[in-house]
mmCIF file of C-alpha atoms in Angstrom:
data_model
loop_
_atom_site.group_PDB
_atom_site.id
_atom_site.type_symbol
_atom_site.label_atom_id
_atom_site.label_comp_id
_atom_site.label_asym_id
_atom_site.label_seq_id
_atom_site.Cartn_x
_atom_site.Cartn_y
_atom_site.Cartn_z
ATOM 1 C CA UNK B 104 81.597 -0.815 -63.581
ATOM 2 C CA UNK B 105 84.092 1.356 -61.743
ATOM 3 C CA UNK B 106 83.559 2.567 -58.221
ATOM 4 C CA UNK B 107 83.545 6.070 -56.810
ATOM 5 C CA UNK B 108 83.350 6.732 -53.113
ATOM 6 C CA UNK B 109 82.248 9.714 -51.067
ATOM 7 C CA UNK B 110 84.455 11.553 -48.663
ATOM 8 C CA UNK B 111 83.278 13.250 -45.497
ATOM 9 C CA UNK B 112 82.708 9.981 -43.671
ATOM 10 C CA UNK B 113 80.683 8.301 -46.451
ATOM 11 C CA UNK B 114 83.563 6.359 -47.949
ATOM 12 C CA UNK B 115 81.716 3.046 -47.919
ATOM 13 C CA UNK B 116 79.116 4.221 -50.452
ATOM 14 C CA UNK B 117 79.664 3.250 -54.067
ATOM 15 C CA UNK B 118 77.675 1.915 -57.027
ATOM 16 C CA UNK B 119 77.535 -1.549 -55.509
ATOM 17 C CA UNK B 120 75.926 -0.187 -52.358
ATOM 18 C CA UNK B 121 73.602 2.165 -54.226
ATOM 19 C CA UNK B 122 72.265 -0.189 -56.906
ATOM 20 C CA UNK B 123 69.837 -2.257 -54.746
ATOM 21 C CA UNK B 124 68.578 0.894 -53.000
ATOM 22 C CA UNK B 125 67.942 2.722 -56.265
ATOM 23 C CA UNK B 126 66.224 -0.386 -57.614
ATOM 24 C CA UNK B 127 63.751 -0.237 -54.734
ATOM 25 C CA UNK B 128 63.222 3.478 -55.225
ATOM 26 C CA UNK B 129 62.481 3.188 -58.947
ATOM 27 C CA UNK B 130 60.869 -0.243 -58.895
ATOM 28 C CA UNK B 131 63.390 -1.515 -61.427
ATOM 29 C CA UNK B 132 64.795 -4.898 -60.391
ATOM 30 C CA UNK B 133 67.464 -5.034 -63.089
ATOM 31 C CA UNK B 134 68.713 -1.430 -62.950
ATOM 32 C CA UNK B 135 72.374 -0.715 -62.326
ATOM 33 C CA UNK B 136 73.689 2.626 -61.081
ATOM 34 C CA UNK B 137 75.923 4.309 -63.621
ATOM 35 C CA UNK B 138 76.794 7.737 -62.205
ATOM 36 C CA UNK B 139 76.188 9.429 -58.878
ATOM 37 C CA UNK B 140 77.070 12.530 -56.913
ATOM 38 C CA UNK B 141 76.416 13.850 -53.418
ATOM 39 C CA UNK B 142 75.202 17.161 -52.070
ATOM 40 C CA UNK B 143 75.305 18.005 -48.367
ATOM 41 C CA UNK B 144 71.964 19.517 -47.332
ATOM 42 C CA UNK B 145 73.118 20.235 -43.797
ATOM 43 C CA UNK B 146 76.479 21.077 -42.370
ATOM 44 C CA UNK B 147 78.072 17.671 -41.837
ATOM 45 C CA UNK B 148 80.409 16.704 -39.020
ATOM 46 C CA UNK B 149 83.872 15.235 -39.491
ATOM 47 C CA UNK B 150 82.264 11.815 -39.062
ATOM 48 C CA UNK B 151 79.927 12.470 -41.984
ATOM 49 C CA UNK B 152 76.776 12.780 -39.871
ATOM 50 C CA UNK B 153 74.258 14.953 -41.699
ATOM 51 C CA UNK B 154 71.693 14.966 -44.482
ATOM 52 C CA UNK B 155 72.716 14.366 -48.085
ATOM 53 C CA UNK B 156 71.055 14.222 -51.467
ATOM 54 C CA UNK B 157 72.479 11.435 -53.638
ATOM 55 C CA UNK B 158 71.523 11.570 -57.276
ATOM 56 C CA UNK B 159 72.660 10.261 -60.633
ATOM 57 C CA UNK B 160 71.714 7.998 -63.497
ATOM 58 C CA UNK B 161 71.139 4.305 -63.936
ATOM 59 C CA UNK B 162 70.643 1.880 -66.812
ATOM 60 C CA UNK B 163 67.914 -0.686 -67.285
ATOM 61 C CA UNK B 164 67.420 -2.627 -70.509
ATOM 62 C CA UNK B 165 69.186 0.056 -72.527
ATOM 63 C CA UNK B 166 67.172 2.873 -70.943
ATOM 64 C CA UNK B 167 68.903 5.639 -68.984
ATOM 65 C CA UNK B 168 67.017 6.782 -65.899
ATOM 66 C CA UNK B 169 67.603 9.597 -63.415
ATOM 67 C CA UNK B 170 67.306 8.960 -59.697
ATOM 68 C CA UNK B 171 67.608 10.851 -56.430
ATOM 69 C CA UNK B 172 67.631 9.781 -52.762
ATOM 70 C CA UNK B 173 67.979 11.403 -49.355
ATOM 71 C CA UNK B 174 70.475 9.893 -46.950
ATOM 72 C CA UNK B 175 70.222 10.811 -43.277
ATOM 73 C CA UNK B 176 73.196 9.747 -41.206
ATOM 74 C CA UNK B 177 72.962 10.217 -37.446
ATOM 75 C CA UNK B 178 75.673 9.446 -34.933
ATOM 76 C CA UNK B 179 75.700 9.022 -31.195
ATOM 77 C CA UNK B 180 77.198 12.104 -29.549
ATOM 78 C CA UNK B 181 77.802 13.222 -26.014
ATOM 79 C CA UNK B 182 74.815 15.147 -24.732
ATOM 80 C CA UNK B 183 72.112 13.649 -26.972
ATOM 81 C CA UNK B 184 71.987 10.051 -25.703
ATOM 82 C CA UNK B 185 69.024 10.504 -23.338
ATOM 83 C CA UNK B 186 65.908 9.349 -25.271
ATOM 84 C CA UNK B 187 63.699 11.754 -23.311
ATOM 85 C CA UNK B 188 65.626 14.840 -24.413
ATOM 86 C CA UNK B 189 64.752 17.228 -27.220
ATOM 87 C CA UNK B 190 67.642 16.413 -29.546
ATOM 88 C CA UNK B 191 67.922 12.670 -28.959
ATOM 89 C CA UNK B 192 70.072 11.521 -31.854
ATOM 90 C CA UNK B 193 68.165 8.351 -32.789
ATOM 91 C CA UNK B 194 64.504 9.451 -32.659
ATOM 92 C CA UNK B 195 64.025 9.968 -36.418
ATOM 93 C CA UNK B 196 65.386 6.482 -37.085
ATOM 94 C CA UNK B 197 63.187 4.918 -34.392
ATOM 95 C CA UNK B 198 60.060 6.563 -35.791
ATOM 96 C CA UNK B 199 60.560 4.608 -39.005
ATOM 97 C CA UNK B 200 61.214 1.358 -37.134
ATOM 98 C CA UNK B 201 58.454 1.645 -34.538
ATOM 99 C CA UNK B 202 55.410 1.468 -36.788
ATOM 100 C CA UNK B 203 54.399 4.962 -35.713
ATOM 101 C CA UNK B 204 54.076 6.047 -39.332
ATOM 102 C CA UNK B 205 51.457 3.335 -39.819
ATOM 103 C CA UNK B 206 49.122 5.458 -37.695
ATOM 104 C CA UNK B 207 49.074 8.298 -40.252
ATOM 105 C CA UNK B 208 45.547 9.014 -41.413
ATOM 106 C CA UNK B 209 44.486 9.656 -45.050
ATOM 107 C CA UNK B 210 46.060 12.791 -46.486
ATOM 108 C CA UNK B 211 49.169 12.724 -44.280
ATOM 109 C CA UNK B 212 52.232 10.685 -45.161
ATOM 110 C CA UNK B 213 56.025 10.532 -44.818
ATOM 111 C CA UNK B 214 58.817 9.842 -47.319
ATOM 112 C CA UNK B 215 59.242 6.162 -48.105
ATOM 113 C CA UNK B 216 62.219 4.458 -46.510
ATOM 114 C CA UNK B 217 64.117 2.155 -48.870
ATOM 115 C CA UNK B 218 66.767 0.971 -46.437
ATOM 116 C CA UNK B 219 67.713 1.588 -42.815
ATOM 117 C CA UNK B 220 70.791 0.479 -40.941
ATOM 118 C CA UNK B 221 71.705 0.626 -37.268
ATOM 119 C CA UNK B 222 75.297 -0.026 -36.231
ATOM 120 C CA UNK B 223 74.914 0.885 -32.545
ATOM 121 C CA UNK B 224 76.504 4.329 -32.710
ATOM 122 C CA UNK B 225 75.420 5.179 -36.287
ATOM 123 C CA UNK B 226 72.010 5.139 -37.983
ATOM 124 C CA UNK B 227 71.400 5.429 -41.713
ATOM 125 C CA UNK B 228 68.055 6.205 -43.357
ATOM 126 C CA UNK B 229 67.732 6.026 -47.143
ATOM 127 C CA UNK B 230 64.600 7.985 -47.975
ATOM 128 C CA UNK B 231 62.477 9.162 -50.850
ATOM 129 C CA UNK B 232 63.585 12.569 -52.129
ATOM 130 C CA UNK B 233 60.673 15.002 -51.969
ATOM 131 C CA UNK B 234 62.407 17.843 -53.820
ATOM 132 C CA UNK B 235 60.351 17.294 -56.971
ATOM 133 C CA UNK B 236 57.206 18.232 -55.073
ATOM 134 C CA UNK B 237 56.069 21.608 -53.915
ATOM 135 C CA UNK B 238 58.325 23.901 -55.901
ATOM 136 C CA UNK B 239 55.797 26.744 -55.713
ATOM 137 C CA UNK B 240 54.735 29.099 -52.928
ATOM 138 C CA UNK B 241 51.863 27.865 -50.780
ATOM 139 C CA UNK B 242 48.488 29.557 -50.983
ATOM 140 C CA UNK B 243 46.239 30.169 -47.999
ATOM 141 C CA UNK B 244 44.231 27.147 -49.106
ATOM 142 C CA UNK B 245 47.362 24.993 -48.968
ATOM 143 C CA UNK B 246 47.946 25.898 -45.311
ATOM 144 C CA UNK B 247 44.353 24.978 -44.543
ATOM 145 C CA UNK B 248 44.707 21.617 -46.289
ATOM 146 C CA UNK B 249 47.905 20.727 -44.414
ATOM 147 C CA UNK B 250 46.324 21.799 -41.111
ATOM 148 C CA UNK B 251 43.288 19.634 -41.841
ATOM 149 C CA UNK B 252 45.507 16.604 -42.442
ATOM 150 C CA UNK B 253 47.296 17.122 -39.131
ATOM 151 C CA UNK B 254 44.021 17.749 -37.333
ATOM 152 C CA UNK B 255 42.636 14.454 -38.612
ATOM 153 C CA UNK B 256 45.744 12.582 -37.462
ATOM 154 C CA UNK B 257 45.984 14.312 -34.075
ATOM 155 C CA UNK B 258 42.268 13.851 -33.537
ATOM 156 C CA UNK B 259 42.355 10.147 -34.313
ATOM 157 C CA UNK B 260 44.219 9.495 -31.050
ATOM 158 C CA UNK B 261 41.513 11.279 -29.090
ATOM 159 C CA UNK B 262 38.729 9.038 -30.372
ATOM 160 C CA UNK B 263 40.016 5.646 -31.558
ATOM 161 C CA UNK B 264 43.710 5.164 -32.300
ATOM 162 C CA UNK B 265 46.242 4.203 -29.683
ATOM 163 C CA UNK B 266 50.027 4.226 -29.767
ATOM 164 C CA UNK B 267 52.850 2.582 -27.896
ATOM 165 C CA UNK B 268 54.251 5.010 -25.344
ATOM 166 C CA UNK B 269 57.891 4.566 -26.318
ATOM 167 C CA UNK B 270 60.464 6.059 -23.962
ATOM 168 C CA UNK B 271 61.925 8.081 -26.839
ATOM 169 C CA UNK B 272 58.691 9.884 -27.726
ATOM 170 C CA UNK B 273 59.305 13.506 -26.822
ATOM 171 C CA UNK B 274 57.278 14.943 -23.965
ATOM 172 C CA UNK B 275 57.354 18.444 -22.512
ATOM 173 C CA UNK B 276 59.187 19.875 -25.528
ATOM 174 C CA UNK B 277 58.469 23.520 -24.677
ATOM 175 C CA UNK B 278 59.368 22.984 -21.034
ATOM 176 C CA UNK B 279 62.707 21.596 -22.147
ATOM 177 C CA UNK B 280 63.312 24.536 -24.466
ATOM 178 C CA UNK B 281 62.328 27.025 -21.788
ATOM 179 C CA UNK B 282 64.714 25.371 -19.345
ATOM 180 C CA UNK B 283 67.439 25.463 -21.968
ATOM 181 C CA UNK B 284 66.907 29.182 -22.460
ATOM 182 C CA UNK B 285 66.977 29.727 -18.709
ATOM 183 C CA UNK B 286 70.209 27.753 -18.383
ATOM 184 C CA UNK B 287 71.815 29.619 -21.260
ATOM 185 C CA UNK B 288 71.470 32.998 -19.591
ATOM 186 C CA UNK B 289 70.082 34.471 -22.824
ATOM 187 C CA UNK B 290 67.699 36.801 -21.029
ATOM 188 C CA UNK B 291 70.357 37.918 -18.575
ATOM 189 C CA UNK B 292 72.519 38.889 -21.547
ATOM 190 C CA UNK B 293 69.851 40.753 -23.528
ATOM 191 C CA UNK B 294 71.466 44.126 -22.918
ATOM 192 C CA UNK B 295 74.749 42.830 -24.331
ATOM 193 C CA UNK B 296 73.010 41.307 -27.356
ATOM 194 C CA UNK B 297 71.263 44.595 -28.055
ATOM 195 C CA UNK B 298 74.580 46.337 -28.598
ATOM 196 C CA UNK B 299 74.670 44.739 -32.038
ATOM 197 C CA UNK B 300 72.889 46.897 -34.680
ATOM 198 C CA UNK B 301 71.050 43.904 -36.180
ATOM 199 C CA UNK B 302 69.830 42.764 -32.774
ATOM 200 C CA UNK B 303 68.568 46.276 -32.100
ATOM 201 C CA UNK B 304 66.276 45.663 -35.079
ATOM 202 C CA UNK B 305 65.211 42.103 -34.161
ATOM 203 C CA UNK B 306 64.873 42.912 -30.449
ATOM 204 C CA UNK B 307 63.787 46.555 -30.079
ATOM 205 C CA UNK B 308 62.999 47.805 -26.591
ATOM 206 C CA UNK B 309 59.205 47.424 -26.863
ATOM 207 C CA UNK B 310 59.545 43.747 -27.757
ATOM 208 C CA UNK B 311 62.037 43.138 -24.962
ATOM 209 C CA UNK B 312 59.615 44.562 -22.380
ATOM 210 C CA UNK B 313 56.811 42.278 -23.590
ATOM 211 C CA UNK B 314 59.139 39.278 -23.808
ATOM 212 C CA UNK B 315 60.331 39.742 -20.240
ATOM 213 C CA UNK B 316 56.727 39.954 -19.004
ATOM 214 C CA UNK B 317 55.894 36.773 -20.892
ATOM 215 C CA UNK B 318 59.008 35.036 -19.644
ATOM 216 C CA UNK B 319 58.109 35.804 -16.060
ATOM 217 C CA UNK B 320 54.669 34.243 -16.632
ATOM 218 C CA UNK B 321 55.839 31.281 -18.748
ATOM 219 C CA UNK B 322 54.717 28.642 -16.226
ATOM 220 C CA UNK B 323 51.066 29.592 -16.670
ATOM 221 C CA UNK B 324 51.314 28.952 -20.411
ATOM 222 C CA UNK B 325 53.155 25.684 -19.872
ATOM 223 C CA UNK B 326 50.559 24.578 -17.329
ATOM 224 C CA UNK B 327 47.743 25.424 -19.750
ATOM 225 C CA UNK B 328 49.339 23.139 -22.347
ATOM 226 C CA UNK B 329 49.688 20.311 -19.822
ATOM 227 C CA UNK B 330 45.976 20.493 -18.965
ATOM 228 C CA UNK B 331 44.784 20.142 -22.567
ATOM 229 C CA UNK B 332 44.001 16.807 -24.272
ATOM 230 C CA UNK B 333 47.290 15.199 -25.334
ATOM 231 C CA UNK B 334 47.932 13.527 -28.674
ATOM 232 C CA UNK B 335 50.684 12.062 -30.803
ATOM 233 C CA UNK B 336 52.419 14.747 -32.897
ATOM 234 C CA UNK B 337 55.084 15.368 -35.506
ATOM 235 C CA UNK B 338 56.406 18.152 -33.275
ATOM 236 C CA UNK B 339 57.977 20.383 -35.926
ATOM 237 C CA UNK B 340 55.354 20.596 -38.652
ATOM 238 C CA UNK B 341 56.598 23.880 -40.068
ATOM 239 C CA UNK B 342 56.675 24.819 -43.712
ATOM 240 C CA UNK B 343 60.305 23.740 -44.146
ATOM 241 C CA UNK B 344 59.361 20.174 -43.148
ATOM 242 C CA UNK B 345 56.242 19.859 -45.279
ATOM 243 C CA UNK B 346 55.518 19.181 -48.941
ATOM 244 C CA UNK B 347 52.215 19.102 -50.792
ATOM 245 C CA UNK B 348 51.443 16.890 -53.753
ATOM 246 C CA UNK B 349 48.359 15.745 -55.601
ATOM 247 C CA UNK B 350 47.712 12.156 -56.526
ATOM 248 C CA UNK B 351 46.200 11.084 -59.836
ATOM 249 C CA UNK B 352 42.805 11.388 -58.143
ATOM 250 C CA UNK B 353 43.645 15.093 -57.581
ATOM 251 C CA UNK B 354 43.483 14.474 -53.835
ATOM 252 C CA UNK B 355 45.940 16.657 -51.929
ATOM 253 C CA UNK B 356 48.498 14.941 -49.726
ATOM 254 C CA UNK B 357 50.783 16.447 -47.079
ATOM 255 C CA UNK B 358 54.213 14.835 -46.809
ATOM 256 C CA UNK B 359 56.031 15.426 -43.528
ATOM 257 C CA UNK B 360 59.795 14.987 -43.247
ATOM 258 C CA UNK B 361 62.153 15.159 -40.235
ATOM 259 C CA UNK B 362 60.376 13.254 -37.470
ATOM 260 C CA UNK B 363 63.117 13.823 -34.903
ATOM 261 C CA UNK B 364 60.831 15.817 -32.560
ATOM 262 C CA UNK B 365 57.935 13.362 -32.628
ATOM 263 C CA UNK B 366 56.172 12.935 -29.338
ATOM 264 C CA UNK B 367 53.176 13.732 -27.180
ATOM 265 C CA UNK B 368 51.804 17.248 -27.067
ATOM 266 C CA UNK B 369 48.755 19.373 -26.453
ATOM 267 C CA UNK B 370 45.869 19.485 -28.867
ATOM 268 C CA UNK B 371 46.413 22.346 -31.324
ATOM 269 C CA UNK B 372 50.095 22.873 -30.595
ATOM 270 C CA UNK B 373 51.004 21.191 -33.891
ATOM 271 C CA UNK B 374 49.770 24.347 -35.626
ATOM 272 C CA UNK B 375 52.224 26.808 -34.064
ATOM 273 C CA UNK B 376 55.197 25.983 -36.343
ATOM 274 C CA UNK B 377 52.911 25.615 -39.365
ATOM 275 C CA UNK B 378 51.662 29.188 -38.978
ATOM 276 C CA UNK B 379 54.698 31.102 -37.694
ATOM 277 C CA UNK B 380 57.343 29.397 -39.820
ATOM 278 C CA UNK B 381 55.358 30.262 -42.929
ATOM 279 C CA UNK B 382 57.094 33.622 -42.685
ATOM 280 C CA UNK B 383 60.163 32.635 -40.669
ATOM 281 C CA UNK B 384 61.818 30.236 -43.117
ATOM 282 C CA UNK B 385 60.096 31.318 -46.334
ATOM 283 C CA UNK B 386 59.487 34.808 -47.625
ATOM 284 C CA UNK B 387 56.406 33.804 -49.643
ATOM 285 C CA UNK B 388 54.264 34.795 -46.652
ATOM 286 C CA UNK B 389 54.819 38.242 -45.211
ATOM 287 C CA UNK B 390 54.488 38.734 -41.437
ATOM 288 C CA UNK B 391 51.436 40.928 -41.922
ATOM 289 C CA UNK B 392 49.708 37.965 -43.615
ATOM 290 C CA UNK B 393 50.168 35.649 -40.622
ATOM 291 C CA UNK B 394 46.725 36.418 -39.108
ATOM 292 C CA UNK B 395 45.132 35.146 -42.346
ATOM 293 C CA UNK B 396 47.305 32.010 -42.310
ATOM 294 C CA UNK B 397 46.356 31.512 -38.657
ATOM 295 C CA UNK B 398 42.609 31.610 -39.237
ATOM 296 C CA UNK B 399 42.729 29.333 -42.281
ATOM 297 C CA UNK B 400 44.969 26.857 -40.453
ATOM 298 C CA UNK B 401 42.782 26.806 -37.347
ATOM 299 C CA UNK B 402 39.659 26.245 -39.428
ATOM 300 C CA UNK B 403 41.364 23.423 -41.336
ATOM 301 C CA UNK B 404 42.673 21.827 -38.154
ATOM 302 C CA UNK B 405 39.256 21.811 -36.484
ATOM 303 C CA UNK B 406 37.760 20.364 -39.663
ATOM 304 C CA UNK B 407 40.306 17.560 -39.461
ATOM 305 C CA UNK B 408 39.423 16.935 -35.809
ATOM 306 C CA UNK B 409 35.762 16.647 -36.773
ATOM 307 C CA UNK B 410 36.553 14.252 -39.630
ATOM 308 C CA UNK B 411 38.438 12.108 -37.101
ATOM 309 C CA UNK B 412 35.302 12.045 -34.962
ATOM 310 C CA UNK B 413 36.383 14.375 -32.157
ATOM 311 C CA UNK B 414 33.451 16.467 -30.928
ATOM 312 C CA UNK B 415 35.147 18.478 -28.184
ATOM 313 C CA UNK B 416 35.267 22.244 -27.728
ATOM 314 C CA UNK B 417 37.126 23.764 -30.703
ATOM 315 C CA UNK B 418 38.439 26.499 -28.410
ATOM 316 C CA UNK B 419 40.715 23.910 -26.801
ATOM 317 C CA UNK B 420 42.547 23.530 -30.106
ATOM 318 C CA UNK B 421 42.932 27.296 -30.390
ATOM 319 C CA UNK B 422 44.178 27.429 -26.801
ATOM 320 C CA UNK B 423 46.862 24.809 -27.507
ATOM 321 C CA UNK B 424 47.916 26.599 -30.664
ATOM 322 C CA UNK B 425 48.097 30.025 -29.044
ATOM 323 C CA UNK B 426 50.038 28.921 -25.963
ATOM 324 C CA UNK B 427 52.539 27.060 -28.137
ATOM 325 C CA UNK B 428 52.893 29.966 -30.558
ATOM 326 C CA UNK B 429 53.554 32.431 -27.749
ATOM 327 C CA UNK B 430 56.125 30.244 -25.997
ATOM 328 C CA UNK B 431 57.911 29.048 -29.100
ATOM 329 C CA UNK B 432 58.103 32.145 -31.253
ATOM 330 C CA UNK B 433 58.394 35.002 -28.787
ATOM 331 C CA UNK B 434 60.909 34.402 -25.954
ATOM 332 C CA UNK B 435 62.390 31.215 -27.361
ATOM 333 C CA UNK B 436 63.427 32.615 -30.734
ATOM 334 C CA UNK B 437 67.060 33.406 -29.926
ATOM 335 C CA UNK B 438 68.838 31.733 -32.825
ATOM 336 C CA UNK B 439 68.984 34.915 -34.931
ATOM 337 C CA UNK B 440 70.738 36.894 -32.202
ATOM 338 C CA UNK B 441 73.276 34.116 -31.743
ATOM 339 C CA UNK B 442 73.817 33.785 -35.503
ATOM 340 C CA UNK B 443 74.530 37.447 -36.178
ATOM 341 C CA UNK B 444 77.102 37.543 -33.378
ATOM 342 C CA UNK B 445 79.601 35.628 -35.543
ATOM 343 C CA UNK B 446 80.828 36.006 -39.110
ATOM 344 C CA UNK B 447 80.044 32.355 -39.764
ATOM 345 C CA UNK B 448 76.486 32.825 -38.571
ATOM 346 C CA UNK B 449 75.998 35.890 -40.737
ATOM 347 C CA UNK B 450 77.320 33.976 -43.755
ATOM 348 C CA UNK B 451 74.789 31.225 -43.103
ATOM 349 C CA UNK B 452 71.941 33.722 -42.876
ATOM 350 C CA UNK B 453 72.970 35.329 -46.158
ATOM 351 C CA UNK B 454 73.080 31.927 -47.875
ATOM 352 C CA UNK B 455 69.644 30.993 -46.557
ATOM 353 C CA UNK B 456 67.677 34.188 -47.153
ATOM 354 C CA UNK B 457 67.427 36.187 -50.336
ATOM 355 C CA UNK B 458 67.125 39.342 -48.249
ATOM 356 C CA UNK B 459 69.581 41.586 -46.519
ATOM 357 C CA UNK B 460 70.320 40.862 -42.871
ATOM 358 C CA UNK B 461 68.545 44.107 -41.958
ATOM 359 C CA UNK B 462 65.403 42.849 -43.706
ATOM 360 C CA UNK B 463 65.701 39.477 -41.954
ATOM 361 C CA UNK B 464 66.033 41.243 -38.581
ATOM 362 C CA UNK B 465 62.883 43.246 -39.320
ATOM 363 C CA UNK B 466 61.078 40.019 -40.286
ATOM 364 C CA UNK B 467 62.103 38.370 -37.004
ATOM 365 C CA UNK B 468 60.833 41.380 -35.061
ATOM 366 C CA UNK B 469 57.506 41.271 -36.903
ATOM 367 C CA UNK B 470 57.055 37.554 -36.165
ATOM 368 C CA UNK B 471 57.803 38.210 -32.504
ATOM 369 C CA UNK B 472 55.212 40.982 -32.418
ATOM 370 C CA UNK B 473 52.668 38.644 -33.995
ATOM 371 C CA UNK B 474 53.344 35.966 -31.355
ATOM 372 C CA UNK B 475 53.298 38.457 -28.500
ATOM 373 C CA UNK B 476 50.016 39.925 -29.741
ATOM 374 C CA UNK B 477 48.424 36.519 -29.024
ATOM 375 C CA UNK B 478 49.172 36.685 -25.292
ATOM 376 C CA UNK B 479 45.934 38.579 -24.717
ATOM 377 C CA UNK B 480 43.951 36.057 -26.798
ATOM 378 C CA UNK B 481 45.485 33.233 -24.778
ATOM 379 C CA UNK B 482 44.444 34.682 -21.448
ATOM 380 C CA UNK B 483 40.968 35.570 -22.696
ATOM 381 C CA UNK B 484 40.510 32.037 -24.028
ATOM 382 C CA UNK B 485 41.462 30.561 -20.666
ATOM 383 C CA UNK B 486 38.917 32.762 -18.880
ATOM 384 C CA UNK B 487 36.149 31.963 -21.392
ATOM 385 C CA UNK B 488 36.759 28.220 -21.146
ATOM 386 C CA UNK B 489 36.901 28.359 -17.340
ATOM 387 C CA UNK B 490 33.600 30.258 -17.258
ATOM 388 C CA UNK B 491 31.956 27.448 -19.176
#
């Protein structure tokens, strides 16, 4: 058997390395890898850090089998070595090694890990490839099912489950992001950003006025989140990180990938990316449909909390969702404006969306308006809960 090796920092990978991993993935103890290829799923660094799909064929007892794996390679880098920070480089790897995934309740799962390696400044995770699942648009029912699964898991820590409070579990995620925005000077430079025609569409004057009002009052939203019941969370349970599949029993299962933002957060805040990113990263859900997604997701989440045995006020879950939605998807959504300011960023946007950049800008504006429209609900919820 000849060997072929990857470039881009993955030179050590060949058939000899792959064969035992693929055997575990397929459950074939005598399989040998015959062919393989790589596909970068994220922009990789010169060191090869990134996410890759490795796929090919193997032979077992005269039978040719196809296989596919996900390789996540993370490397220590200046600026992401503090385990308490948002983008700590090793958190995804540590989630798999900590036993945290053993706390997942029925209906919620993560890709299987077939091999992990830690060489001090480099971590490798060889994971199950979920691409074969969920190749269709989600229905409203699907969002409710996924929300129910997360509600059951989040709720389990409020009634019975406990977890080790590892130093690397993320806390205060939205406070960190808000501070990052403040340090970046993004709001101070809004007038300059708005000179770009696409930014004029994603950040029209009426949205800017509302965003600035919200930004000035951000501490009240952050404080509201701090005062809510806290639970273990995935942290980025948006549509791009979730897959749905049905077992032979026809029971639905939600598979969550990318656990790099796992940590402690307010009850209900897990829902914010699930709802808003339904339209942000996928065009199956139009912005005008987000209120329907919201209601179905909230109902599913509360159902999951009840299944877990939590009997608290359901309005607390809505409060956590709304505060997180407002903070995360209104003033903190600056990536589009930064992307369109460079040719490279515009090229990335065109490769990601099947729409024109003008249509994407309009979509971003509509999502912002949806998030900003919830500011009133947030404040009314706080008053209603305080009155009781």
